[in-house]
CSV table of C-alpha atoms and ligand atoms in Angstrom, one decimal:
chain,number,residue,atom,x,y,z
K,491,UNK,CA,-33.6,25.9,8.3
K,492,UNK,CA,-30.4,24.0,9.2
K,493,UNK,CA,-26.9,24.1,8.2
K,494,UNK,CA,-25.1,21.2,7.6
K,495,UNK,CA,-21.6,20.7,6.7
K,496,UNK,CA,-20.1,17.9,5.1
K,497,UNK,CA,-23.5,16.6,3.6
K,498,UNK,CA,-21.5,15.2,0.6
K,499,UNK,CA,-19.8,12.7,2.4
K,500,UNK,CA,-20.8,9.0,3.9
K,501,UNK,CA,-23.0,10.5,7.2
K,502,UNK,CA,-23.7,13.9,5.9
K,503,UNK,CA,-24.9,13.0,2.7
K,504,UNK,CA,-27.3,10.2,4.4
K,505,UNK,CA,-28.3,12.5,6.8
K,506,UNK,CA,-29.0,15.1,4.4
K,507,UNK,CA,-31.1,12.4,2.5
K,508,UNK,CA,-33.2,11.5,5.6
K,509,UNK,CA,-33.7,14.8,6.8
K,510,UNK,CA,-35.2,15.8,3.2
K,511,UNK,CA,-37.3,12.8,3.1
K,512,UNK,CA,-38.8,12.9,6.6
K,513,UNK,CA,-38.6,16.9,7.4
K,514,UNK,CA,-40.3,20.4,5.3
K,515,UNK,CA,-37.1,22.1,6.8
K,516,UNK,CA,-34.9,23.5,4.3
K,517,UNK,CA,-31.1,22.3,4.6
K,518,UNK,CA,-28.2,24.1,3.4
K,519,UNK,CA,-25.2,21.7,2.8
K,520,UNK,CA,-21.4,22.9,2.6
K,521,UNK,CA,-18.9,20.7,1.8
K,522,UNK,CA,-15.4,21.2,0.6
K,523,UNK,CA,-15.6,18.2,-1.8
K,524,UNK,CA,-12.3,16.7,-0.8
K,525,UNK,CA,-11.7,12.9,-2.0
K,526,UNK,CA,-14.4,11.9,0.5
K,527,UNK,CA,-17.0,14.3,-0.8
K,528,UNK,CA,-18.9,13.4,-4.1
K,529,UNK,CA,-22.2,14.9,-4.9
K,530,UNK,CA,-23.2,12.2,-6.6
K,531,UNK,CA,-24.6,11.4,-3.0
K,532,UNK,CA,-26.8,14.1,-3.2
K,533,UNK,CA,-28.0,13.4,-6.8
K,534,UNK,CA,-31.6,12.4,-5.5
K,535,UNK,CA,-32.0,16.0,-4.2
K,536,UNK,CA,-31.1,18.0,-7.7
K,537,UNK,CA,-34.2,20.5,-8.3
K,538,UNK,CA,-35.2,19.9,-4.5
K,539,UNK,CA,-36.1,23.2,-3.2
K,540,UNK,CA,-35.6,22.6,0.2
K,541,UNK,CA,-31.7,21.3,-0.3
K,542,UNK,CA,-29.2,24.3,-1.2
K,543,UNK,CA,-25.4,23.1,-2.1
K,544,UNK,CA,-22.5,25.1,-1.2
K,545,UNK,CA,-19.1,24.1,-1.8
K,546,UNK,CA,-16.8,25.4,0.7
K,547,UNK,CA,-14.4,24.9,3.5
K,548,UNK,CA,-15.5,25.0,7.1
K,549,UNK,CA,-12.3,27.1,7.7
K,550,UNK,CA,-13.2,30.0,5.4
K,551,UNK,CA,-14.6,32.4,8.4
K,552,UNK,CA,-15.8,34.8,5.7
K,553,UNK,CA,-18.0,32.3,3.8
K,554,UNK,CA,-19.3,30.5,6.6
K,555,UNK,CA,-20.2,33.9,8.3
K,556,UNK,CA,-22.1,35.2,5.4
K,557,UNK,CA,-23.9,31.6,5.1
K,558,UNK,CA,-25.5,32.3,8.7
K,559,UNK,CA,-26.0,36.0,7.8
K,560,UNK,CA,-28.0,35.0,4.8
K,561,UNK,CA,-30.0,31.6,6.0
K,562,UNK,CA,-30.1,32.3,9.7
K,563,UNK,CA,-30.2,28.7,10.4
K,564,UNK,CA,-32.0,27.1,14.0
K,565,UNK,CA,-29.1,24.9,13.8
K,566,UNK,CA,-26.0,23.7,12.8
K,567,UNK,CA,-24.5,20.2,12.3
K,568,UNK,CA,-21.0,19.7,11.8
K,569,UNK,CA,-19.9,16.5,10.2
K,570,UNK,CA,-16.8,17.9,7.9
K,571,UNK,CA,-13.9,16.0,9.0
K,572,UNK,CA,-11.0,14.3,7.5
K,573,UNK,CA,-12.5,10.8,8.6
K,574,UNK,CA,-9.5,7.7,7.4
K,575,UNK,CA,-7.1,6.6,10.3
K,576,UNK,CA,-4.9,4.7,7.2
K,577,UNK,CA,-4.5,8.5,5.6
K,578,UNK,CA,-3.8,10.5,9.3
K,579,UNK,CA,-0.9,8.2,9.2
K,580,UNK,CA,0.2,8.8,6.3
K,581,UNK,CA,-0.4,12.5,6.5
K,582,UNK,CA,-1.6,14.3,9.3
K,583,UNK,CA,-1.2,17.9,8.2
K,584,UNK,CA,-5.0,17.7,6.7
K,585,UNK,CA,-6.5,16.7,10.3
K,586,UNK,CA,-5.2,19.2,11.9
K,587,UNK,CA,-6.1,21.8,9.5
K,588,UNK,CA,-9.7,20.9,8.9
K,589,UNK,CA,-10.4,18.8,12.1
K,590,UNK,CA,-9.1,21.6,14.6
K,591,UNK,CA,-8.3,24.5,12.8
K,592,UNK,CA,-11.4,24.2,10.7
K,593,UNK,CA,-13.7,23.6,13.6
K,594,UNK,CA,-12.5,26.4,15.5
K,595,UNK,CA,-13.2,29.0,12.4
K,596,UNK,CA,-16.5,27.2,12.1
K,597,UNK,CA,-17.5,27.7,16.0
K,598,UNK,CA,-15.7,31.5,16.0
K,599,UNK,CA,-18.2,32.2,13.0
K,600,UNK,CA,-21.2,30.4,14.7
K,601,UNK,CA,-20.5,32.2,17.9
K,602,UNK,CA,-20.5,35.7,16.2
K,603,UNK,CA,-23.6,34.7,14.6
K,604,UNK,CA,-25.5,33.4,17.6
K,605,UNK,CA,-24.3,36.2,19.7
K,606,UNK,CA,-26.3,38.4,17.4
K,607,UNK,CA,-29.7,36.3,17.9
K,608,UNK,CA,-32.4,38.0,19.9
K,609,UNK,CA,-32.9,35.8,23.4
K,610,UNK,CA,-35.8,33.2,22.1
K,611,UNK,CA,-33.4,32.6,19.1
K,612,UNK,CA,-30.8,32.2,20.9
K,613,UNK,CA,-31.9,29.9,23.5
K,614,UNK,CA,-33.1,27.5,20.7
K,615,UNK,CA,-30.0,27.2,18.9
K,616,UNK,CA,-27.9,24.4,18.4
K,617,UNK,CA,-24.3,23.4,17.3
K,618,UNK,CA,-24.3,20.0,17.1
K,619,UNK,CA,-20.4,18.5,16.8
K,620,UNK,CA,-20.3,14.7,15.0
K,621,UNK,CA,-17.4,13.2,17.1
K,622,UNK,CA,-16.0,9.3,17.0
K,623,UNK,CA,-15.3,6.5,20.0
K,624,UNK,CA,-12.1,7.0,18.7
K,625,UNK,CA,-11.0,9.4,20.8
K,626,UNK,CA,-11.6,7.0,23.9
K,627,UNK,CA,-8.8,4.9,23.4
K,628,UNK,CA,-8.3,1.3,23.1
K,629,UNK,CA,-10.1,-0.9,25.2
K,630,UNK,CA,-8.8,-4.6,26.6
K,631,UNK,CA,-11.1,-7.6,25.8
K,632,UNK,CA,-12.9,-7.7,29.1
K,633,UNK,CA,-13.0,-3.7,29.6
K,634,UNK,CA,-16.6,-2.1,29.9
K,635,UNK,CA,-17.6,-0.1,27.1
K,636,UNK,CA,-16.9,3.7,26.6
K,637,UNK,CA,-19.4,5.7,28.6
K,638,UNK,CA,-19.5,9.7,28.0
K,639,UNK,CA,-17.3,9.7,31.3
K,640,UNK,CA,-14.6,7.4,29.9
K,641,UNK,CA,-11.1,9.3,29.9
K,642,UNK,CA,-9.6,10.8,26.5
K,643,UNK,CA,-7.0,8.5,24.8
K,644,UNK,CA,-6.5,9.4,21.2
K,645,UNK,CA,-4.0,7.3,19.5
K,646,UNK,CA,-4.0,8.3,16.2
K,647,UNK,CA,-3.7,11.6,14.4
K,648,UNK,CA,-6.9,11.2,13.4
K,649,UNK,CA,-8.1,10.9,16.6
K,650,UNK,CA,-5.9,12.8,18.4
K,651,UNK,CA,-7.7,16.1,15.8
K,652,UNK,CA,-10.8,14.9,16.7
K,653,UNK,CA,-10.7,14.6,20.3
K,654,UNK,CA,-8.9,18.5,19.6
K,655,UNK,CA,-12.2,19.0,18.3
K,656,UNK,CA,-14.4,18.1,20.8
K,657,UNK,CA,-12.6,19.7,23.6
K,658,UNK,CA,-12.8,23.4,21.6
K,659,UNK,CA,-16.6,22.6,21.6
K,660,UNK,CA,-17.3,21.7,25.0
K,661,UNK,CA,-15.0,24.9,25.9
K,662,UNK,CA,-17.2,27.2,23.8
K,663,UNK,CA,-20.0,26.4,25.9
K,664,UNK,CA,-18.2,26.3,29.2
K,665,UNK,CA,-17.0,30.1,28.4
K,666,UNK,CA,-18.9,31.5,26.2
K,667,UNK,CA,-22.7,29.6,26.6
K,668,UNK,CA,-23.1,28.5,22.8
K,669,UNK,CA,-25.8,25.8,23.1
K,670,UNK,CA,-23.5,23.2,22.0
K,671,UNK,CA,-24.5,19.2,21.8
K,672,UNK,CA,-21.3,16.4,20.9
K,673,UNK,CA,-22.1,12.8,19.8
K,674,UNK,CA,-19.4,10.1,19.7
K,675,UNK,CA,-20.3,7.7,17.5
K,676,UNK,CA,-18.6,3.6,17.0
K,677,UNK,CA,-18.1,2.3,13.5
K,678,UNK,CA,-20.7,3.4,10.7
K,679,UNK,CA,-21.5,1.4,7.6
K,680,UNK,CA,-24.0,1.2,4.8
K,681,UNK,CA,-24.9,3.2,1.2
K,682,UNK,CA,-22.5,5.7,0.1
K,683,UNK,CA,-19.5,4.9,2.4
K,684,UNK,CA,-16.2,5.4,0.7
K,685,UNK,CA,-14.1,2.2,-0.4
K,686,UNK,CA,-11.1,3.3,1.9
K,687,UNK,CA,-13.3,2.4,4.6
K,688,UNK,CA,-12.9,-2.0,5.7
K,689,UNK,CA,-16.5,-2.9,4.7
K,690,UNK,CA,-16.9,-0.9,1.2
K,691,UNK,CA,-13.3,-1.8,0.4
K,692,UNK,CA,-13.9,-5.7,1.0
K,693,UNK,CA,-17.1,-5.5,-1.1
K,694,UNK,CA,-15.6,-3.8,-4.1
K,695,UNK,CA,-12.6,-5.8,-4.2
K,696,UNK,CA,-14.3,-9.1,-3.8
K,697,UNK,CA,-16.6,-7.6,-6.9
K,698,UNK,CA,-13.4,-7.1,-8.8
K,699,UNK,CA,-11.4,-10.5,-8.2
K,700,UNK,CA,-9.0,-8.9,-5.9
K,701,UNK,CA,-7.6,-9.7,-2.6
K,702,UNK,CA,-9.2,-8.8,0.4
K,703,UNK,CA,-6.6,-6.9,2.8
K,704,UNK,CA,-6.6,-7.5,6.2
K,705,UNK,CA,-4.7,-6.3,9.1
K,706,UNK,CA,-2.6,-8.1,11.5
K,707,UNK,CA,-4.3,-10.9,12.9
K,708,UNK,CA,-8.0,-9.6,12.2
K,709,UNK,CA,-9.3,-9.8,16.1
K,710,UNK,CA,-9.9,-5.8,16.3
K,711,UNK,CA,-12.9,-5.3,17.5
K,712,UNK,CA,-15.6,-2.5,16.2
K,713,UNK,CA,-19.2,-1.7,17.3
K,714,UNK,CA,-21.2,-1.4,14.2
K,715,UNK,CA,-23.7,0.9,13.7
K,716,UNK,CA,-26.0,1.2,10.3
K,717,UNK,CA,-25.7,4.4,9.1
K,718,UNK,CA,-29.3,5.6,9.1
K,719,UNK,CA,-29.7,5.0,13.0
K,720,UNK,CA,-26.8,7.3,13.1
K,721,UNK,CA,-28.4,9.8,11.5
K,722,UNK,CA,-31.9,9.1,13.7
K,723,UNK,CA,-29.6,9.5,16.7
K,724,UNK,CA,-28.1,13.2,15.5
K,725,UNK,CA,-31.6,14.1,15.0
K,726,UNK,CA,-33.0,13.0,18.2
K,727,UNK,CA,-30.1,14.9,20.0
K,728,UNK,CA,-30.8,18.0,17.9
K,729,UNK,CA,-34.4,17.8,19.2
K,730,UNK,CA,-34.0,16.6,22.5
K,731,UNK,CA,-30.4,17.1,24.1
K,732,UNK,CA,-29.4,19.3,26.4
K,733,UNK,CA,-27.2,22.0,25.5
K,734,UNK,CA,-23.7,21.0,27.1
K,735,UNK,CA,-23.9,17.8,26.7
K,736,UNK,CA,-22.2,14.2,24.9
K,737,UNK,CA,-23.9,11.7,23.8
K,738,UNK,CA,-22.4,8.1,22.8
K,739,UNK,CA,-23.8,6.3,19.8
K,740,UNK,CA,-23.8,2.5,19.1
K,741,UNK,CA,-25.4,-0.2,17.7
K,742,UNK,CA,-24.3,-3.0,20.6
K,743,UNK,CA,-22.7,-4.7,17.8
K,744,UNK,CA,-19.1,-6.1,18.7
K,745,UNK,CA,-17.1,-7.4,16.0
K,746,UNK,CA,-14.1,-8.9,14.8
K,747,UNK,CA,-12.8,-7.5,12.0
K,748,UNK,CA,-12.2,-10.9,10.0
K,749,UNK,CA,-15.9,-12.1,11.0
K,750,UNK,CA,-17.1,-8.7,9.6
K,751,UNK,CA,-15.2,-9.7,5.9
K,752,UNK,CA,-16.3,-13.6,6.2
K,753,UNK,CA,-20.1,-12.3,6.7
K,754,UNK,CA,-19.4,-9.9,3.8
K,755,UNK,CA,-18.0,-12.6,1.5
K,756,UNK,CA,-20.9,-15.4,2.6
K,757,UNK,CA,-23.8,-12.8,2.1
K,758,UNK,CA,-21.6,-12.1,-1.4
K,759,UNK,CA,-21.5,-16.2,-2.2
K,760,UNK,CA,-25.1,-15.9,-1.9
K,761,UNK,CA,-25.8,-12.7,-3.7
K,762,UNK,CA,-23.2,-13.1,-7.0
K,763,UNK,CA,-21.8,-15.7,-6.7
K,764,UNK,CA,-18.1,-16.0,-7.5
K,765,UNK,CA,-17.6,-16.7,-11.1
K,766,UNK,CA,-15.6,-19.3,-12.1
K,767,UNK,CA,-12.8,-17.5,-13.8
K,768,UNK,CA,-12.1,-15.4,-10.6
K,769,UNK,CA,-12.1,-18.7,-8.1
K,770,UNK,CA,-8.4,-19.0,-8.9
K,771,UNK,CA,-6.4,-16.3,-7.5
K,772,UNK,CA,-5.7,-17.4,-4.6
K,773,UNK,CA,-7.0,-20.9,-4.3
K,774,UNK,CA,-8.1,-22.5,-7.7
K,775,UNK,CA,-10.6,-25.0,-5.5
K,776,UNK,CA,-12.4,-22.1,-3.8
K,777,UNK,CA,-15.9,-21.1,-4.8
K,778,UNK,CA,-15.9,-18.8,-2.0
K,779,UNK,CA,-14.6,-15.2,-1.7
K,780,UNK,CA,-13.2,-15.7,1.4
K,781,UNK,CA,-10.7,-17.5,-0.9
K,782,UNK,CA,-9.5,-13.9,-1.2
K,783,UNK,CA,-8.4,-13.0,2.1
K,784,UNK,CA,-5.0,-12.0,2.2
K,785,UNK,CA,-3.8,-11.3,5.7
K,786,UNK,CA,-1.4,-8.1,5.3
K,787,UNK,CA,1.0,-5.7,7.8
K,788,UNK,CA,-0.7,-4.1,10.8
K,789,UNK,CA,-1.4,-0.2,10.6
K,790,UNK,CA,1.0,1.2,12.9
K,791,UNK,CA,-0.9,2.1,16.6
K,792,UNK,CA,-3.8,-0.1,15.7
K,793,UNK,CA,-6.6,0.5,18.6
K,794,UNK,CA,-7.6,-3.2,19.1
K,795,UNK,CA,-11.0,-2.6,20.3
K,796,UNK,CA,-13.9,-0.2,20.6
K,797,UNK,CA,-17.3,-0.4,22.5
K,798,UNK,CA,-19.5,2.0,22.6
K,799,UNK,CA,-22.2,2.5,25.9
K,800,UNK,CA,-25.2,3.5,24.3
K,801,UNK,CA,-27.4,3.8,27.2
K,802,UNK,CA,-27.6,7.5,28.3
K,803,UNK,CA,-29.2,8.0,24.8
K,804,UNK,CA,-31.7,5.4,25.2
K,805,UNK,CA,-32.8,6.2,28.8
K,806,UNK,CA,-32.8,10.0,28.5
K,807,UNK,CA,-33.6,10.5,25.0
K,808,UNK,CA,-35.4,7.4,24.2
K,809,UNK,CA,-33.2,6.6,21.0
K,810,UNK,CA,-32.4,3.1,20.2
K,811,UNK,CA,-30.9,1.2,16.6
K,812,UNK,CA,-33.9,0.1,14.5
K,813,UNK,CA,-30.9,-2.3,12.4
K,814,UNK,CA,-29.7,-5.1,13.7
K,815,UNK,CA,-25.6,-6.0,12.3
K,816,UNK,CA,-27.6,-9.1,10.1
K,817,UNK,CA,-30.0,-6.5,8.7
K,818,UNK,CA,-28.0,-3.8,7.8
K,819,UNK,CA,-25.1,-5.4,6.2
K,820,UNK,CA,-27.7,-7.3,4.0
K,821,UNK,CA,-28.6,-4.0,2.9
K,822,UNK,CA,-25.6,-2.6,2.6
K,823,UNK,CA,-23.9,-5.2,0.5
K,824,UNK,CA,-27.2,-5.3,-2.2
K,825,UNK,CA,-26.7,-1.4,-2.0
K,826,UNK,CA,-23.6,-1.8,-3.6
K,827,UNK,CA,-24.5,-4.2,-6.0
K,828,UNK,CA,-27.4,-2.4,-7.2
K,829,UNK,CA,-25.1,0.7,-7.5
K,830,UNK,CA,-22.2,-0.6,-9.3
K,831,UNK,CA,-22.0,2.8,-11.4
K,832,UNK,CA,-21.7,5.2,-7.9
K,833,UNK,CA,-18.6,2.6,-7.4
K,834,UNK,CA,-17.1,2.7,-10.8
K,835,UNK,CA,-17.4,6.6,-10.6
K,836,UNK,CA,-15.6,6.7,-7.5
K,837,UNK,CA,-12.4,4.2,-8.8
K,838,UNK,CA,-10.6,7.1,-10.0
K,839,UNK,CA,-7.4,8.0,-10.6
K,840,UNK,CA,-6.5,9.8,-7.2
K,841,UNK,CA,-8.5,6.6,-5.5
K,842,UNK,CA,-6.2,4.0,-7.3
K,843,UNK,CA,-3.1,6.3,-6.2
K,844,UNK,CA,-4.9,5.8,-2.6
K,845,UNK,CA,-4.7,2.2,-2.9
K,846,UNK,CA,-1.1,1.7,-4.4
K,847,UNK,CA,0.2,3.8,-1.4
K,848,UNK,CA,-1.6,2.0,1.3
K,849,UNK,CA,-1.4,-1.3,0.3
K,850,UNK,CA,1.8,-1.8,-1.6
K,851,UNK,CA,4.2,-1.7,1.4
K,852,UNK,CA,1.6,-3.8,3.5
K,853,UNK,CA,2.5,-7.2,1.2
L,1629,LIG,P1,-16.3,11.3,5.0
L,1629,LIG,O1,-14.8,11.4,4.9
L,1629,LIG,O2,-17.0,10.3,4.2
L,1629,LIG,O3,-16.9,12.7,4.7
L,1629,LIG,C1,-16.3,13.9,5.2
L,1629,LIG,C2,-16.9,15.1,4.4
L,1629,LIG,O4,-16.4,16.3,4.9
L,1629,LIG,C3,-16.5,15.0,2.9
L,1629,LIG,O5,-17.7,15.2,2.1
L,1629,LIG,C4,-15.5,16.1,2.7
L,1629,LIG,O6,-15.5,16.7,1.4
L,1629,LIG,C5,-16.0,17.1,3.8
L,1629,LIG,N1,-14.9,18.0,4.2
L,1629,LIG,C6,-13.6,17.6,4.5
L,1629,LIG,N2,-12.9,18.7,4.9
L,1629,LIG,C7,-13.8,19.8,4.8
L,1629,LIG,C8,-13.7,21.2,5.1
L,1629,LIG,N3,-12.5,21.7,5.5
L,1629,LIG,N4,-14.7,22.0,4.9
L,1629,LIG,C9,-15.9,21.4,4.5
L,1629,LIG,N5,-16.1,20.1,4.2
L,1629,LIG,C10,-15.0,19.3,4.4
L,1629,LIG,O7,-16.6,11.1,6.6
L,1629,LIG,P2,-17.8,10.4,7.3
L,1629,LIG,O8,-17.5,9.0,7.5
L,1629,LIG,O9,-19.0,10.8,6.6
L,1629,LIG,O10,-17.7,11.1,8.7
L,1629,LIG,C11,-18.4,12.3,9.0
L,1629,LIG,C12,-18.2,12.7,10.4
L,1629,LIG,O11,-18.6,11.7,11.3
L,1629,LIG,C13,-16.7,13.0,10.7
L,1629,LIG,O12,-16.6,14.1,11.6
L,1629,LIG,C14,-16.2,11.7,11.4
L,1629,LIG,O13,-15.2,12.0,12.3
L,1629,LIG,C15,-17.5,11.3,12.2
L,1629,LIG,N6,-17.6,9.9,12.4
L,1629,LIG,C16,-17.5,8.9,11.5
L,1629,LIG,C17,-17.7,7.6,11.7
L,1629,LIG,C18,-17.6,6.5,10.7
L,1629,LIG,O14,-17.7,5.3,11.0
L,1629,LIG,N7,-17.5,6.9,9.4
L,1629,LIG,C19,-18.1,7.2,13.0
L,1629,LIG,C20,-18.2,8.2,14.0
L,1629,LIG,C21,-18.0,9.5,13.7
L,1630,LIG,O1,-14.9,4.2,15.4
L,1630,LIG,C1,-15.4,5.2,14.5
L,1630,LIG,C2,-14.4,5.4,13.4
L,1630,LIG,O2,-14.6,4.3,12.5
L,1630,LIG,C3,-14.6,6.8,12.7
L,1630,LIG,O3,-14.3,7.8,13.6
L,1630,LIG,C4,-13.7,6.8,11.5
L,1630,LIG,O4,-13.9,8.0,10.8
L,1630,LIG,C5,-13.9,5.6,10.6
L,1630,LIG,O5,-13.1,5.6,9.5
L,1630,LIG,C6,-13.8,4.3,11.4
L,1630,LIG,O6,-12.4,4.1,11.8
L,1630,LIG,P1,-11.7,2.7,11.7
L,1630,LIG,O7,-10.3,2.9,11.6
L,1630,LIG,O8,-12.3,1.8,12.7
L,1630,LIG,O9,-12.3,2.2,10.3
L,1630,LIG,P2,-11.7,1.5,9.0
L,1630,LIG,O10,-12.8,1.1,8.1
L,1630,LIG,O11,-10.6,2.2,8.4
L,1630,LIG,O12,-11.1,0.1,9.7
L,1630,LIG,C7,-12.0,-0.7,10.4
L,1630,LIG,C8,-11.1,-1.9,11.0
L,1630,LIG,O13,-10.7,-2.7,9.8
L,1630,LIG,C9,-9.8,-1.4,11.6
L,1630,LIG,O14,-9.6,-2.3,12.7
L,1630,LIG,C10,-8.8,-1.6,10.6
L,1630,LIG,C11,-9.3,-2.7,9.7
L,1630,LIG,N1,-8.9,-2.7,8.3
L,1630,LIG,C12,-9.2,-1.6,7.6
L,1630,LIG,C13,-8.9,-1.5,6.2
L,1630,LIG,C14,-9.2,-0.3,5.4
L,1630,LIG,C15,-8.4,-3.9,7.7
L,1630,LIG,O15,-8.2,-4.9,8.4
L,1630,LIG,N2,-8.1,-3.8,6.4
L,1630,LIG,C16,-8.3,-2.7,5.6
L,1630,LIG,O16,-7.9,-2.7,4.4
């Protein structure tokens, strides 16, 4: 069996998903369930016998210990993380405590636990790290595209904790010889992702009427990657990559962030189409929702652009996207219109507290 931790947020939960539908394996899942984590993700797998839920923190030594003890897992796969740049900059204490404290209990525990395996055991394990471009740095417009060699250049707290992250990892293979594996993934998008996040936030504003936020002049650049070649890529790297070393994950799709929201709101004009008492909020004329797209304050350090190099993957592990951006945001946007209850369930309270605070100074 396999361990996986944050399995009830955006990636875990759709790796959990996959793995269950494609694998006999049993998974057990820990997850905090922090704001990001909803087990409504999950739901599909209630009564599964092959999916076990924990709720837990990464950085409780004693619980993670006595996981291993009692599942002996093949593997672990480490996805908990606090994972929105907007909230690191607002409050950073979080990242550092789950992102680098956490991760350290996690691979003191796994350490202890592996230590303990006898030698065939041992040599098959994996720890498997889920890490971000992020922690690359900004690139300029013409740079080349971050390979695995590229230099650390973490500009936000959020990536400043993961790059923390990564480098404990690749230390506890260095020193101590934990069969360790790191991918650093671009920008991930499709079914379950949390409305914080640019693409679910344009989608369920532009459902509701409001304005569509975005930042400075909108000509950041992201790679986009659908979700479920993410998760293909973590599994091919759990089967076939070699202990020690990184992997970057991408889907070769560079993008503007205001052509991302115009190809949100034209697959939306198709899809619903605006009704006719929303058309006014902004521009009474408008039919479309990019009517709605309100052009707001910059977030402080704003990398301008990512770009992921994706071929070490592809030559030595033979993984490659099966989504192409035009595919995968047509799914992803009918996702959340054929799921309009998973989106009112997660407009709570603390969400809408979320939203005041981020947005209301950004005017
Ligand atoms: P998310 O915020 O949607 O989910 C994170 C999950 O971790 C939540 O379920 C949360 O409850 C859980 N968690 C938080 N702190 C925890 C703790 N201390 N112990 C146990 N569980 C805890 O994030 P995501 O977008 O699914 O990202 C998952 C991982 O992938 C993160 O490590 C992130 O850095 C990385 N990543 C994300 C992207 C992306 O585009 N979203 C891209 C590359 C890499
Ligand atoms: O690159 C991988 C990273 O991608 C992951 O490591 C992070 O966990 C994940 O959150 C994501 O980080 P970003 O900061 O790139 O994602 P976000 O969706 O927050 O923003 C994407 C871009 O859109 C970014 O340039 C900021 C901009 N944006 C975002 C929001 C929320 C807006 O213009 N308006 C918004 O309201």
């Amino acid at each position: 069996m396999i361990l996986v931790t944050g399995s009830a947020g955006f990636i875990g939960a759709n790796f959990v998903l996959n793995w269950c539908a494609q694998r006999d394996e049993t998974v057990v899942s820990l997850d905090k369930l922090t704001y990001a984590g909803n087990l409504e993700n999950l739901a599909t797998l209630k009564g599964n016998p092959r999916h076990l839920f924990v709720q837990g923190d990464i950085g409780d030594a004693e619980l993670v210990a006595g996981l291993l003890a009692q599942y002996r897992p093949r593997a672990v796969v480490n996805f908990a993380a606090e994972s929105h740049v907007d909230r690191s900059i607002h409050g950073p204490e979080d990242f550092i405590q789950t992102n680098i404290v956490g991760t350290f209990h996690l691979l003191e525990a796994v350490r202890s636990y592996w230590s303990g395996l006898a030698d065939t055991e041992k040599a098959d394990f994996r720890f498997l790290h889920v890490s971000t471009d992020e922690v690359y740095g900004s690139l300029a417009k013409d740079e080349p595209a971050f390979s695995e060699t590229h230099r650390y250049e973490p500009n936000s707290p959020y990536s400043a904790s993961k790059a923390a992250s990564d480098h404990l990892v690749r230390a506890y293979h260095h020193t101590y010889g934990l069969p360790v594996l790191t991918t650093n993934c671009s920008n991930n998008y499709g079914p379950y992702h949390f409305p914080e996040k640019l693409i679910p936030l344009m989608i369920v504003n532009a459902l509701a009427g409001r304005k569509l936020p975005v930042y400075g002049d909108g000509q950041q650049i992201r790679d986009w990657l659908y979700v479920v070649d993410h998760c293909s890529a973590i599994r091919c790297v759990l089967e076939k990559g070699r202990p020690g070393e990184v992997y970057n994950v991408g889907g070769w799709n560079e993008k503007a962030n205001l052509d991302i929201v115009h190809t949100v709101c034209d697959l939306l004009d198709e899809l619903r189409p605006l009704p006719a008492s929303q058309s006014s909020i902004l521009d009474p004329q408008s039919s479309s929702y990019r009517s709605l797209i309100t052009f707001v304050a910059d977030r402080p350090g704003h990398d301008r652009r990512y770009a992921i190099d994706a071929r070490k993957i592809e030559r030595e592990l033979g993984w490659k996207p099966a989504e192409t951006f035009e595919t995968g945001i047509r799914k992803t946007v009918q996702w959340y219109l054929d799921n309009q209850d998973w989106v009112n369930n997660v407009l709570s309270g603390n969400y809408r507290q979320w939203i005041e605070k981020n947005y209301s100074e950004r005017a």
